[in-house]
PDB file of C-alpha atoms in Angstrom:
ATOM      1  CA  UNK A   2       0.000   0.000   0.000  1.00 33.00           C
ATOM      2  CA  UNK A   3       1.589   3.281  -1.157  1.00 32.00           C
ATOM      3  CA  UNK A   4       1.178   6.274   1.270  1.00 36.00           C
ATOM      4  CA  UNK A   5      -0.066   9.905   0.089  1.00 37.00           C
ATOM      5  CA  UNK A   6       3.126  12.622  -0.013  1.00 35.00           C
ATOM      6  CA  UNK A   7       4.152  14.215   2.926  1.00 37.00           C
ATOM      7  CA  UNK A   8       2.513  17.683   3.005  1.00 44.00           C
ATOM      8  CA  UNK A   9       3.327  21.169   4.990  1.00 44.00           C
ATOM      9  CA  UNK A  10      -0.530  21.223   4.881  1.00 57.00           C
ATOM     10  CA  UNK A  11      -2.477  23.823   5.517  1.00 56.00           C
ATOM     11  CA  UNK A  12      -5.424  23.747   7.635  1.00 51.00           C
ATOM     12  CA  UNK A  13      -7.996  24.754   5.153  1.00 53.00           C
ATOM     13  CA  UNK A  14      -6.867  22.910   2.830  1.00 91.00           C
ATOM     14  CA  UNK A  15      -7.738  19.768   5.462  1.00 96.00           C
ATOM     15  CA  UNK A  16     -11.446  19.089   3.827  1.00 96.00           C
ATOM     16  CA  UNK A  17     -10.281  18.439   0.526  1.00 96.00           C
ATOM     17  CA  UNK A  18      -7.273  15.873   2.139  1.00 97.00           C
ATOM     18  CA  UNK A  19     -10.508  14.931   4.354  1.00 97.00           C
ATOM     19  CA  UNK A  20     -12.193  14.067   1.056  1.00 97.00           C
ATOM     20  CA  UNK A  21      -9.295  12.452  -0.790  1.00 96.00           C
ATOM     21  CA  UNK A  22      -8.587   9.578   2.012  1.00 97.00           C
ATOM     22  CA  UNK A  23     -12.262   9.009   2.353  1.00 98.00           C
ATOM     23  CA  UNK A  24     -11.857   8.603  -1.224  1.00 97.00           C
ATOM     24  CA  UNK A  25      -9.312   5.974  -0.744  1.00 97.00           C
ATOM     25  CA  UNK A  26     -10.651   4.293   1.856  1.00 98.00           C
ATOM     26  CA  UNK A  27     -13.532   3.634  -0.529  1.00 98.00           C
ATOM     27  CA  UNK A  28     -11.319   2.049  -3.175  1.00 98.00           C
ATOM     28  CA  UNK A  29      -8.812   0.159  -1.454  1.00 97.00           C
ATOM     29  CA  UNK A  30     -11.326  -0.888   1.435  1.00 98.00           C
ATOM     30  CA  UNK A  31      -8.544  -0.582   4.299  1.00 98.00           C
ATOM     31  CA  UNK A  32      -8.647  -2.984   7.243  1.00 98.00           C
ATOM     32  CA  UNK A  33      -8.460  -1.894  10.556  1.00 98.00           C
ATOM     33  CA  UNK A  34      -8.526  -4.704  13.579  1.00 98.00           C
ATOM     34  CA  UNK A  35     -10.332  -2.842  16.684  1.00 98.00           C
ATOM     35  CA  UNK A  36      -9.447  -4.233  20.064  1.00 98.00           C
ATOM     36  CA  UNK A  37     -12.924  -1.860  21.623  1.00 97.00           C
ATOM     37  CA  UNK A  38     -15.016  -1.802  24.282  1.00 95.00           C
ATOM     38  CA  UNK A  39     -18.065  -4.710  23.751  1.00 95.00           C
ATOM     39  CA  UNK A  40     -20.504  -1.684  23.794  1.00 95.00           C
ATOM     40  CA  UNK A  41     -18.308  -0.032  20.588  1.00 96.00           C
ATOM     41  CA  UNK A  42     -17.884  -3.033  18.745  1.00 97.00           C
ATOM     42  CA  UNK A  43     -21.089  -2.941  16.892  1.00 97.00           C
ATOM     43  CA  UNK A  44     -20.954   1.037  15.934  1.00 98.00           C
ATOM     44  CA  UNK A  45     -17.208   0.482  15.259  1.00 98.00           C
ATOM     45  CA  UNK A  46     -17.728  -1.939  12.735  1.00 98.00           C
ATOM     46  CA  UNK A  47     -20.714  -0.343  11.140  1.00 98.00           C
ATOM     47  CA  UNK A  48     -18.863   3.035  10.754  1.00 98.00           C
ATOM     48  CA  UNK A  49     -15.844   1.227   9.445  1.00 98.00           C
ATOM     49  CA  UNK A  50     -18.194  -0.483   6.799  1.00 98.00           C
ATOM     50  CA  UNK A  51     -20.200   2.705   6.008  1.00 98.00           C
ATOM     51  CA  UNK A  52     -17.212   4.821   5.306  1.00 98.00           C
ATOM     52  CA  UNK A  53     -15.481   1.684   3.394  1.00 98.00           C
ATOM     53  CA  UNK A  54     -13.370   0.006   5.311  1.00 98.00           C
ATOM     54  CA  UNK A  55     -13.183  -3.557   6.624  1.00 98.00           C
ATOM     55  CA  UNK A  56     -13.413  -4.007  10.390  1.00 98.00           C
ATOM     56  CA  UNK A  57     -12.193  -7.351  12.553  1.00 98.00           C
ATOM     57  CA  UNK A  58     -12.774  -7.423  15.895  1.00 98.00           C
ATOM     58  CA  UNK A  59     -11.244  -9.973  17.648  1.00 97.00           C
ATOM     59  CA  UNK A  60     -10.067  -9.914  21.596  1.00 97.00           C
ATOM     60  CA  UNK A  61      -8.794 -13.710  21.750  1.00 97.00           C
ATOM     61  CA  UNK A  62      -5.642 -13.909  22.334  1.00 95.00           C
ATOM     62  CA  UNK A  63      -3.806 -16.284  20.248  1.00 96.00           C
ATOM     63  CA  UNK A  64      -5.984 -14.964  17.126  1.00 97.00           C
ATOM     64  CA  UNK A  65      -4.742 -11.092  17.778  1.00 98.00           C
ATOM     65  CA  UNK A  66      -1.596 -11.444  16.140  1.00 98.00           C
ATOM     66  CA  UNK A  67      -2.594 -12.965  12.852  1.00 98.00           C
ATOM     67  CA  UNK A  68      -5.322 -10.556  12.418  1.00 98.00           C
ATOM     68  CA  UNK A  69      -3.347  -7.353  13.546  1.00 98.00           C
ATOM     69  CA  UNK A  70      -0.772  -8.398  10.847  1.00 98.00           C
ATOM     70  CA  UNK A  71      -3.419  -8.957   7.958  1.00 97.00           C
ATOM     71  CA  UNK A  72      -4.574  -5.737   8.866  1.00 98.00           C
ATOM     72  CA  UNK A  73      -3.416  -2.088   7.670  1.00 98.00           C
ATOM     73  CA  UNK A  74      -4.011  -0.480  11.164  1.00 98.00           C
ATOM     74  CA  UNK A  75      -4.778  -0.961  14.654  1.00 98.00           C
ATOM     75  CA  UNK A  76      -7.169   0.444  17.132  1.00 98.00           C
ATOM     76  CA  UNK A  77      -6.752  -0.106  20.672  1.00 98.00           C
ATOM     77  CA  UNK A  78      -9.332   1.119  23.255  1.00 98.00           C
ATOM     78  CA  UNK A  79      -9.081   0.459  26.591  1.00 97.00           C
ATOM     79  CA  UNK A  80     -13.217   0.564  27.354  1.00 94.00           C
ATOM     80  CA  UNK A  81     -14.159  -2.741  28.961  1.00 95.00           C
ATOM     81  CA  UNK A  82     -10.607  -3.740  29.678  1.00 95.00           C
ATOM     82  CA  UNK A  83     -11.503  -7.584  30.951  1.00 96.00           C
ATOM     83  CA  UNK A  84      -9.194 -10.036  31.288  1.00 97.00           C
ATOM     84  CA  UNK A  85      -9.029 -11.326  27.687  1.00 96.00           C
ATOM     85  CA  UNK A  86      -8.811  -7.650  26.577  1.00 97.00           C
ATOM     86  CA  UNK A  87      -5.721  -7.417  28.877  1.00 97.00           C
ATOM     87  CA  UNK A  88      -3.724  -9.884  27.335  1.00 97.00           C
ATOM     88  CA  UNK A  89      -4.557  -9.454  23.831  1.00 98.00           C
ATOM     89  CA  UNK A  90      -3.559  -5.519  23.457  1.00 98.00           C
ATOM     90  CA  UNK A  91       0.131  -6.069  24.291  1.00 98.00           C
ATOM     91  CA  UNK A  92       0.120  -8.520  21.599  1.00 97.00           C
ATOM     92  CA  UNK A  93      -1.407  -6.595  18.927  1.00 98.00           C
ATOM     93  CA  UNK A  94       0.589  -3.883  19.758  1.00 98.00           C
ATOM     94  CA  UNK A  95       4.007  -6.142  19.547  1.00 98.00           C
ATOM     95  CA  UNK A  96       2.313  -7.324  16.059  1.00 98.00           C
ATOM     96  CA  UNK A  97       1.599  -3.956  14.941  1.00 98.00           C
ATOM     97  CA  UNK A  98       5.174  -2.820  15.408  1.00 96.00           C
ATOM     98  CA  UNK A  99       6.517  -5.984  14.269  1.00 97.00           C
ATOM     99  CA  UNK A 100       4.505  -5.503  10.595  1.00 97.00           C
ATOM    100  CA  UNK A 101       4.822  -1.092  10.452  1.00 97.00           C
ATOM    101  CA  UNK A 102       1.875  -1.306  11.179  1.00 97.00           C
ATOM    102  CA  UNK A 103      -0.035   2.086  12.714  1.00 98.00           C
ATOM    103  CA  UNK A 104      -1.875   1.811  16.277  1.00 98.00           C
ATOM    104  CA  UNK A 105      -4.152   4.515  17.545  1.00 98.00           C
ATOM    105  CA  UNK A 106      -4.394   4.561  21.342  1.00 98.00           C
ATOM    106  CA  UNK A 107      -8.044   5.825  22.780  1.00 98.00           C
ATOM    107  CA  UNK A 108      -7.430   5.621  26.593  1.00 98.00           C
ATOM    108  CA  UNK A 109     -11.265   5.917  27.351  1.00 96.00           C
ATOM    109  CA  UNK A 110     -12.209   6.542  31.585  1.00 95.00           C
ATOM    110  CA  UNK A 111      -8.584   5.929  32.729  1.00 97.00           C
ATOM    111  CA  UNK A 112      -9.314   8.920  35.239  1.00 96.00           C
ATOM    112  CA  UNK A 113     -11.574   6.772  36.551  1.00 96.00           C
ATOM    113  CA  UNK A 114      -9.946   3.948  37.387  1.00 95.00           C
ATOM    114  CA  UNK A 115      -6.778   3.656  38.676  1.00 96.00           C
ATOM    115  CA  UNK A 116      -5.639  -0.154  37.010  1.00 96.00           C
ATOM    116  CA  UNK A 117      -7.168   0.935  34.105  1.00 97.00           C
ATOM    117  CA  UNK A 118      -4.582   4.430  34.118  1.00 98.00           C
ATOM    118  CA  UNK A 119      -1.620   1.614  34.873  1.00 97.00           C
ATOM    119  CA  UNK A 120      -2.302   0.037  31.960  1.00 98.00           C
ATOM    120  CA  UNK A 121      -2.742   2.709  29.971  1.00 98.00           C
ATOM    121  CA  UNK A 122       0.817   4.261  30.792  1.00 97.00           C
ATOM    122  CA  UNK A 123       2.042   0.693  29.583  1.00 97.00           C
ATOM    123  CA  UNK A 124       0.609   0.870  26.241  1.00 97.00           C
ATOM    124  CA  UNK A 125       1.912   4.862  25.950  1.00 96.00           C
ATOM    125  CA  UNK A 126       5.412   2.727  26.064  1.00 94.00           C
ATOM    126  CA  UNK A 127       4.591   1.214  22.742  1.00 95.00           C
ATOM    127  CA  UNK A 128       4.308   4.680  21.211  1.00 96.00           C
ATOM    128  CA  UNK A 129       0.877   4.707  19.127  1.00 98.00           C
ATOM    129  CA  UNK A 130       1.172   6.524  16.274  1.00 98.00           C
ATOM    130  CA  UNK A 131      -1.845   8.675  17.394  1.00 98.00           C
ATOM    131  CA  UNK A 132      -3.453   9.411  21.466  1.00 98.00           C
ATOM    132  CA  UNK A 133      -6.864  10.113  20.816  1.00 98.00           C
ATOM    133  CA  UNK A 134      -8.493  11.342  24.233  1.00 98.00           C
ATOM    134  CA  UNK A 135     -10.711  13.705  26.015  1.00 97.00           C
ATOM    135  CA  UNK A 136      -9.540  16.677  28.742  1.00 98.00           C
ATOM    136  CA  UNK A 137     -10.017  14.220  31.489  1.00 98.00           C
ATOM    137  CA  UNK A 138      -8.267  11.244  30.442  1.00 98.00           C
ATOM    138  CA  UNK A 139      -5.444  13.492  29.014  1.00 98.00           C
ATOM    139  CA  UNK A 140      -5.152  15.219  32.465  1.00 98.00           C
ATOM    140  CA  UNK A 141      -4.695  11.557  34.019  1.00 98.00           C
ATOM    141  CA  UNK A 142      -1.970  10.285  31.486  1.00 98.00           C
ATOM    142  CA  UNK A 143       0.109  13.638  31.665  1.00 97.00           C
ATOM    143  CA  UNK A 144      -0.177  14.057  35.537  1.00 97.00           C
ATOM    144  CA  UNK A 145      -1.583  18.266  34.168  1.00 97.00           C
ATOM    145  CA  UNK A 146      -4.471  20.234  32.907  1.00 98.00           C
ATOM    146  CA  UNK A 147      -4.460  19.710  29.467  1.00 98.00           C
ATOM    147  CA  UNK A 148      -3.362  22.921  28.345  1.00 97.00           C
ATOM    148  CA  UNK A 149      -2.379  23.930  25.026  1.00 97.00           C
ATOM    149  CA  UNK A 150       1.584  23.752  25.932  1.00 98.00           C
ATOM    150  CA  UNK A 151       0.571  20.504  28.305  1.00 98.00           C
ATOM    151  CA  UNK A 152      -0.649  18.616  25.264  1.00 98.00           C
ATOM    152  CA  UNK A 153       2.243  19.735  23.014  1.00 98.00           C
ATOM    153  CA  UNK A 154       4.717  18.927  25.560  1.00 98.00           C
ATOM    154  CA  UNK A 155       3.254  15.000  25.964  1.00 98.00           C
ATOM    155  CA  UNK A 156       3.143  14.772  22.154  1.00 98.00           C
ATOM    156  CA  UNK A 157       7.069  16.022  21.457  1.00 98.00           C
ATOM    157  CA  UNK A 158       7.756  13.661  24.453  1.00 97.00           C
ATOM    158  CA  UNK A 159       5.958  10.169  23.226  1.00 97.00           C
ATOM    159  CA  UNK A 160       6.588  11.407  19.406  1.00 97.00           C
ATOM    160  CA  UNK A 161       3.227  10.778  18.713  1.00 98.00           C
ATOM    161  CA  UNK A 162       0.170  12.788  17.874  1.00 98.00           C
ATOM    162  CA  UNK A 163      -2.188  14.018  20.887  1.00 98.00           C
ATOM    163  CA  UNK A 164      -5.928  14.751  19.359  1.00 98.00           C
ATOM    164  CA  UNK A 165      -7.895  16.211  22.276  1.00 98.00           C
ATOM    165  CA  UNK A 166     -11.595  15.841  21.862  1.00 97.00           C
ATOM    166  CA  UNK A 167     -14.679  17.978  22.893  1.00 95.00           C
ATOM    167  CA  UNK A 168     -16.549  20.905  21.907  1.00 95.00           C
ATOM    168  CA  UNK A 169     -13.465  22.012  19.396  1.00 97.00           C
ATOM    169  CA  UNK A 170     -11.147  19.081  18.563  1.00 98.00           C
ATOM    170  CA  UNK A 171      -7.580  19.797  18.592  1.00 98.00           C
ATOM    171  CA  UNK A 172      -4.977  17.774  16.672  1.00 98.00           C
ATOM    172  CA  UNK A 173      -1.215  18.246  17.327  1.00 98.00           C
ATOM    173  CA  UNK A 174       2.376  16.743  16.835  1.00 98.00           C
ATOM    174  CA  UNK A 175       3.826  19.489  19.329  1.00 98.00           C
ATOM    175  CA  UNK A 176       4.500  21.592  17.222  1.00 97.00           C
ATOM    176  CA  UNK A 177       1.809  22.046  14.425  1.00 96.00           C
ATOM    177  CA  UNK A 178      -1.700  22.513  16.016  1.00 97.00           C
ATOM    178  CA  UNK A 179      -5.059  21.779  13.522  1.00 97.00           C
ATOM    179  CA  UNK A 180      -8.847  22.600  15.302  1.00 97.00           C
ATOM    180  CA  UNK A 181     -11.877  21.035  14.122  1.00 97.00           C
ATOM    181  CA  UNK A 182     -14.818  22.417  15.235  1.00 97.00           C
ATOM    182  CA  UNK A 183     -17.647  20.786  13.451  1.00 97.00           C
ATOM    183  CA  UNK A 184     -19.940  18.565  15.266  1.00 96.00           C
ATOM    184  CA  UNK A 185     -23.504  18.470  16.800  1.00 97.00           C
ATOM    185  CA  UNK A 186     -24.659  17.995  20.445  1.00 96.00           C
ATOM    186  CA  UNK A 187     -26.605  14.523  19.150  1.00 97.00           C
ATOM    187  CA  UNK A 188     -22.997  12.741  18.649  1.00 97.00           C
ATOM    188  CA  UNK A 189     -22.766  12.621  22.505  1.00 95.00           C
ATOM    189  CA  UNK A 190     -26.187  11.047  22.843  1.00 96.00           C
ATOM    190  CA  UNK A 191     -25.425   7.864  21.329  1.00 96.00           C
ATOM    191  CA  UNK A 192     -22.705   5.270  23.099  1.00 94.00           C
ATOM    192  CA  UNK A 193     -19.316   5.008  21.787  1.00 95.00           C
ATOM    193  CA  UNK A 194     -20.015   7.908  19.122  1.00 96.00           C
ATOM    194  CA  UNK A 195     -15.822   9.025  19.707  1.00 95.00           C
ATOM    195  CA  UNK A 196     -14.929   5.433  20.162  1.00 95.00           C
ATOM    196  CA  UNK A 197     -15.986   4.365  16.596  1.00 97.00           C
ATOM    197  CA  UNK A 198     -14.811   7.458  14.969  1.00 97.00           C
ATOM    198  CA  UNK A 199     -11.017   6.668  16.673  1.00 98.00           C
ATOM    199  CA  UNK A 200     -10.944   3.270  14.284  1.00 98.00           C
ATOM    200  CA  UNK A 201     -11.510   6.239  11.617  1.00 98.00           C
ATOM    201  CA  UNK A 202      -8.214   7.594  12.701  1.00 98.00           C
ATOM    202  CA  UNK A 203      -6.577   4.577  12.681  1.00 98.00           C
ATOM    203  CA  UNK A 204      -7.826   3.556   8.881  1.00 98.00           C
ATOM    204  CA  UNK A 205      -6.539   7.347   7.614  1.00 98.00           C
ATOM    205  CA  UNK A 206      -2.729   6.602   9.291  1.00 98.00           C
ATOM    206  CA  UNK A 207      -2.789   3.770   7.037  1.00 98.00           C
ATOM    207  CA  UNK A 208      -3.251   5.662   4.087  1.00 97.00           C
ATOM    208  CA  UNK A 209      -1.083   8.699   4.699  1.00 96.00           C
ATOM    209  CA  UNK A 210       2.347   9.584   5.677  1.00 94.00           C
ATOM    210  CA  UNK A 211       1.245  12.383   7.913  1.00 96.00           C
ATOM    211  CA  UNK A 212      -0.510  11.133  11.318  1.00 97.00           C
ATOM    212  CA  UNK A 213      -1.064  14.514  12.112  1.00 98.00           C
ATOM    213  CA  UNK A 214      -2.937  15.487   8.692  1.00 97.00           C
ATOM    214  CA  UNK A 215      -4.450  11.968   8.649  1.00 98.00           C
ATOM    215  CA  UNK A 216      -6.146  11.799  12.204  1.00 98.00           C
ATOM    216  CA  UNK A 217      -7.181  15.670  11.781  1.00 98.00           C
ATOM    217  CA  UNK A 218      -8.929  14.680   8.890  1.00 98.00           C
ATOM    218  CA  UNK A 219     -10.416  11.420  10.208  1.00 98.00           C
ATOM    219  CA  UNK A 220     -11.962  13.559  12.929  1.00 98.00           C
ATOM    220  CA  UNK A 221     -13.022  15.873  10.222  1.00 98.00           C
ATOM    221  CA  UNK A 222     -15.035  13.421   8.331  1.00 98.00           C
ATOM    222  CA  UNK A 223     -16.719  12.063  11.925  1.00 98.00           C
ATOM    223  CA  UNK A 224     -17.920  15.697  12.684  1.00 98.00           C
ATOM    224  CA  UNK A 225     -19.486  16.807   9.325  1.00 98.00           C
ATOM    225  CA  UNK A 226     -21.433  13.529   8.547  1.00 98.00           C
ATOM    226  CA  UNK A 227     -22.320  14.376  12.552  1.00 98.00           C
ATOM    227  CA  UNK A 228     -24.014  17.384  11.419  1.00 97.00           C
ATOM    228  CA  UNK A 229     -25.652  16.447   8.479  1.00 97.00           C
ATOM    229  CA  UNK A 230     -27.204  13.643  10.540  1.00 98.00           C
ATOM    230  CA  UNK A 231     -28.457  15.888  12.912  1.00 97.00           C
ATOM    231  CA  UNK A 232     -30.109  17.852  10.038  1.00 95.00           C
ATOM    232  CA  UNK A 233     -32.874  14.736   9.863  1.00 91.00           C
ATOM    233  CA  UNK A 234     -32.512  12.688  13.699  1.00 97.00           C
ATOM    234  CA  UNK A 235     -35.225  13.398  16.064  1.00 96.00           C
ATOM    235  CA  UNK A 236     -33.251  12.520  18.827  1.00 97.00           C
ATOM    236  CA  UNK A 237     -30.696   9.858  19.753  1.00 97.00           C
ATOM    237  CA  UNK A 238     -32.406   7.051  17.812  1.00 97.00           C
ATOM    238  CA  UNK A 239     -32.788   8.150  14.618  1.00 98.00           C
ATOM    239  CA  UNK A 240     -29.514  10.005  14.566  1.00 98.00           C
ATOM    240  CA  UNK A 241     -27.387   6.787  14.876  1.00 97.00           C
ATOM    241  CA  UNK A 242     -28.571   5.156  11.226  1.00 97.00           C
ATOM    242  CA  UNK A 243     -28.823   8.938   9.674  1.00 98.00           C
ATOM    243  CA  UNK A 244     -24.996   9.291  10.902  1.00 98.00           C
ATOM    244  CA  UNK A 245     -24.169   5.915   9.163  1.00 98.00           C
ATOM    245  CA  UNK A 246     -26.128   7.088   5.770  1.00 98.00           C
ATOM    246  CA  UNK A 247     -24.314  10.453   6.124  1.00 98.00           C
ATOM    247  CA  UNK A 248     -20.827   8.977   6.361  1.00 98.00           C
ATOM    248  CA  UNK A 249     -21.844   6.262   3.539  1.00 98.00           C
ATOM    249  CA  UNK A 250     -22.862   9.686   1.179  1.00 98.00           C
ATOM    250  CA  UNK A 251     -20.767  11.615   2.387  1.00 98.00           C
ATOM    251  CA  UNK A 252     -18.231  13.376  -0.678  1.00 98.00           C
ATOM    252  CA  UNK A 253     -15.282  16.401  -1.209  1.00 97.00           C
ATOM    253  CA  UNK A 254     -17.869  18.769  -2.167  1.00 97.00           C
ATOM    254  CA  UNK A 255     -19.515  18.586   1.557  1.00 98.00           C
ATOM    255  CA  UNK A 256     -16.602  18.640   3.607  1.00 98.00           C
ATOM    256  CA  UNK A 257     -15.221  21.810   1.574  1.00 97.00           C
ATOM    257  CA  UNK A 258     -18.981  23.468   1.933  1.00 97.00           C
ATOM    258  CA  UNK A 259     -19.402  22.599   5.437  1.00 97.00           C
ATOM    259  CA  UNK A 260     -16.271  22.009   7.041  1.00 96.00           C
ATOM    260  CA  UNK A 261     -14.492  23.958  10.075  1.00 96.00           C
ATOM    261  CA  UNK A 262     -10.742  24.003  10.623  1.00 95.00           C
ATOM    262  CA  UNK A 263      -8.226  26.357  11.688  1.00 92.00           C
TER     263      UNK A 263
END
């Protein structure tokens, strides 16, 4: 699989990169094996599938490594971290390295649980090519508010790239700093809304050289088809399938029109 150039890109020019990997995605139907929480599997998968990817979802242990390696990227999120969770991740992250393969870390409630944090720490060792969290979970990892010079400090110090969710997602490799701020109130309605959309990230690292670009633009493509969901939902219900038929339909022409980035 050949990777897009390298690019100084600039961050309106992000929908139209948005656009072009989505594009991609489409054609060469990139695999991405999600280790996820048993309530994201389902929405994982069916976002994967909608935007045109191939999911697997395994969490047994001595199938992890075969399907990490036949895949292009790997997700790992630490949601209902049981027992077989526990000792398939350090495997599929030891596979993903092994193969080049890209790994996307989404640390989800580890400011809630102590173990969880532990384990978390463990899995920042294997440096994921991408930390996808929220202000809390960030504040746990770093031991600090996560403050604009807090995040870029823990991304120049795990050489990785730190994409802080919430109202305005921000994207940065400690040095460059990309803000998304698309997105609807109804995405936080439905259960594991930012979990699925991290196995996004993980299929655009796959297809571009830039992580930074790539999970900015991910993120990008999770937020508009968000909003043009909302346009038709009545409430958390209908806006899960109209956010899957958004992100099936969704093209260039909308994420240049509608989206946000600075």
């Amino acid at each position: 699989m050949t990777s897009a150039p390298a690019s100084a890109l600039d961050a309106f020019r992000l929908p139209e990169l948005a656009g072009h990997l989505l594009n991609r995605l489409r054609g060469e139907r990139t695999r991405v094996h999600a280790i996820t929480s048993a309530a994201a599997q389902t929405l994982t998968a069916n976002l994967l599938l909608a935007a045109g990817g191939i999911p697997s979802l395994t969490v047994a242990s001595v199938e992890v490594p075969a399907f990490t390696s036949r895949s292009a990227a790997l997700l790992v999120n630490l949601g209902t971290l049981d027992a077989d969770r526990r000792a398939a991740i350090p495997q599929a992250i030891a596979t993903a390295h092994a193969h080049a393969k890209p790994w996307v870390l989404d640390p989800i409630f580890v400011d809630a649980s102590p173990p969880r944090l532990k384990f978390a720490r463990a899995c920042l060792a294997g440096r994921p090519r991408v930390l996808r969290c929220d202000a809390s979970e960030f504040a746990a990892l770093a031991g600090a508010d996560a403050t604009l010079a807090t995040v870029q400090a823990f991304a120049k110090a795990y050489d990785m790239i730190v994409a802080l969710t919430g109202t305005v997602d921000l994207i940065t490799d400690g040095v460059r700093i990309i803000r998304v701020e698309n997105g609807h109130s109804l995405m936080t309605r439905v259960t594991a809304m930012g979990c699925a959309g991290t196995a996004l990230v993980a299929a655009f690292t796959a297809l571009h050289s830039s992580a930074l670009d790539a999970a900015a633009a991910a993120l990008l493509v999770t937020r508009v088809a968000g909003e043009m969901a909302a346009r038709d939902a009545k409430g958390p219900g209908t806006f899960q399938p109209a956010f899957l038929d958004a992100l099936f339909t969704l093209d260039t022409p909308t994420l240049v029109t509608h989206g946000r980035v600075s």
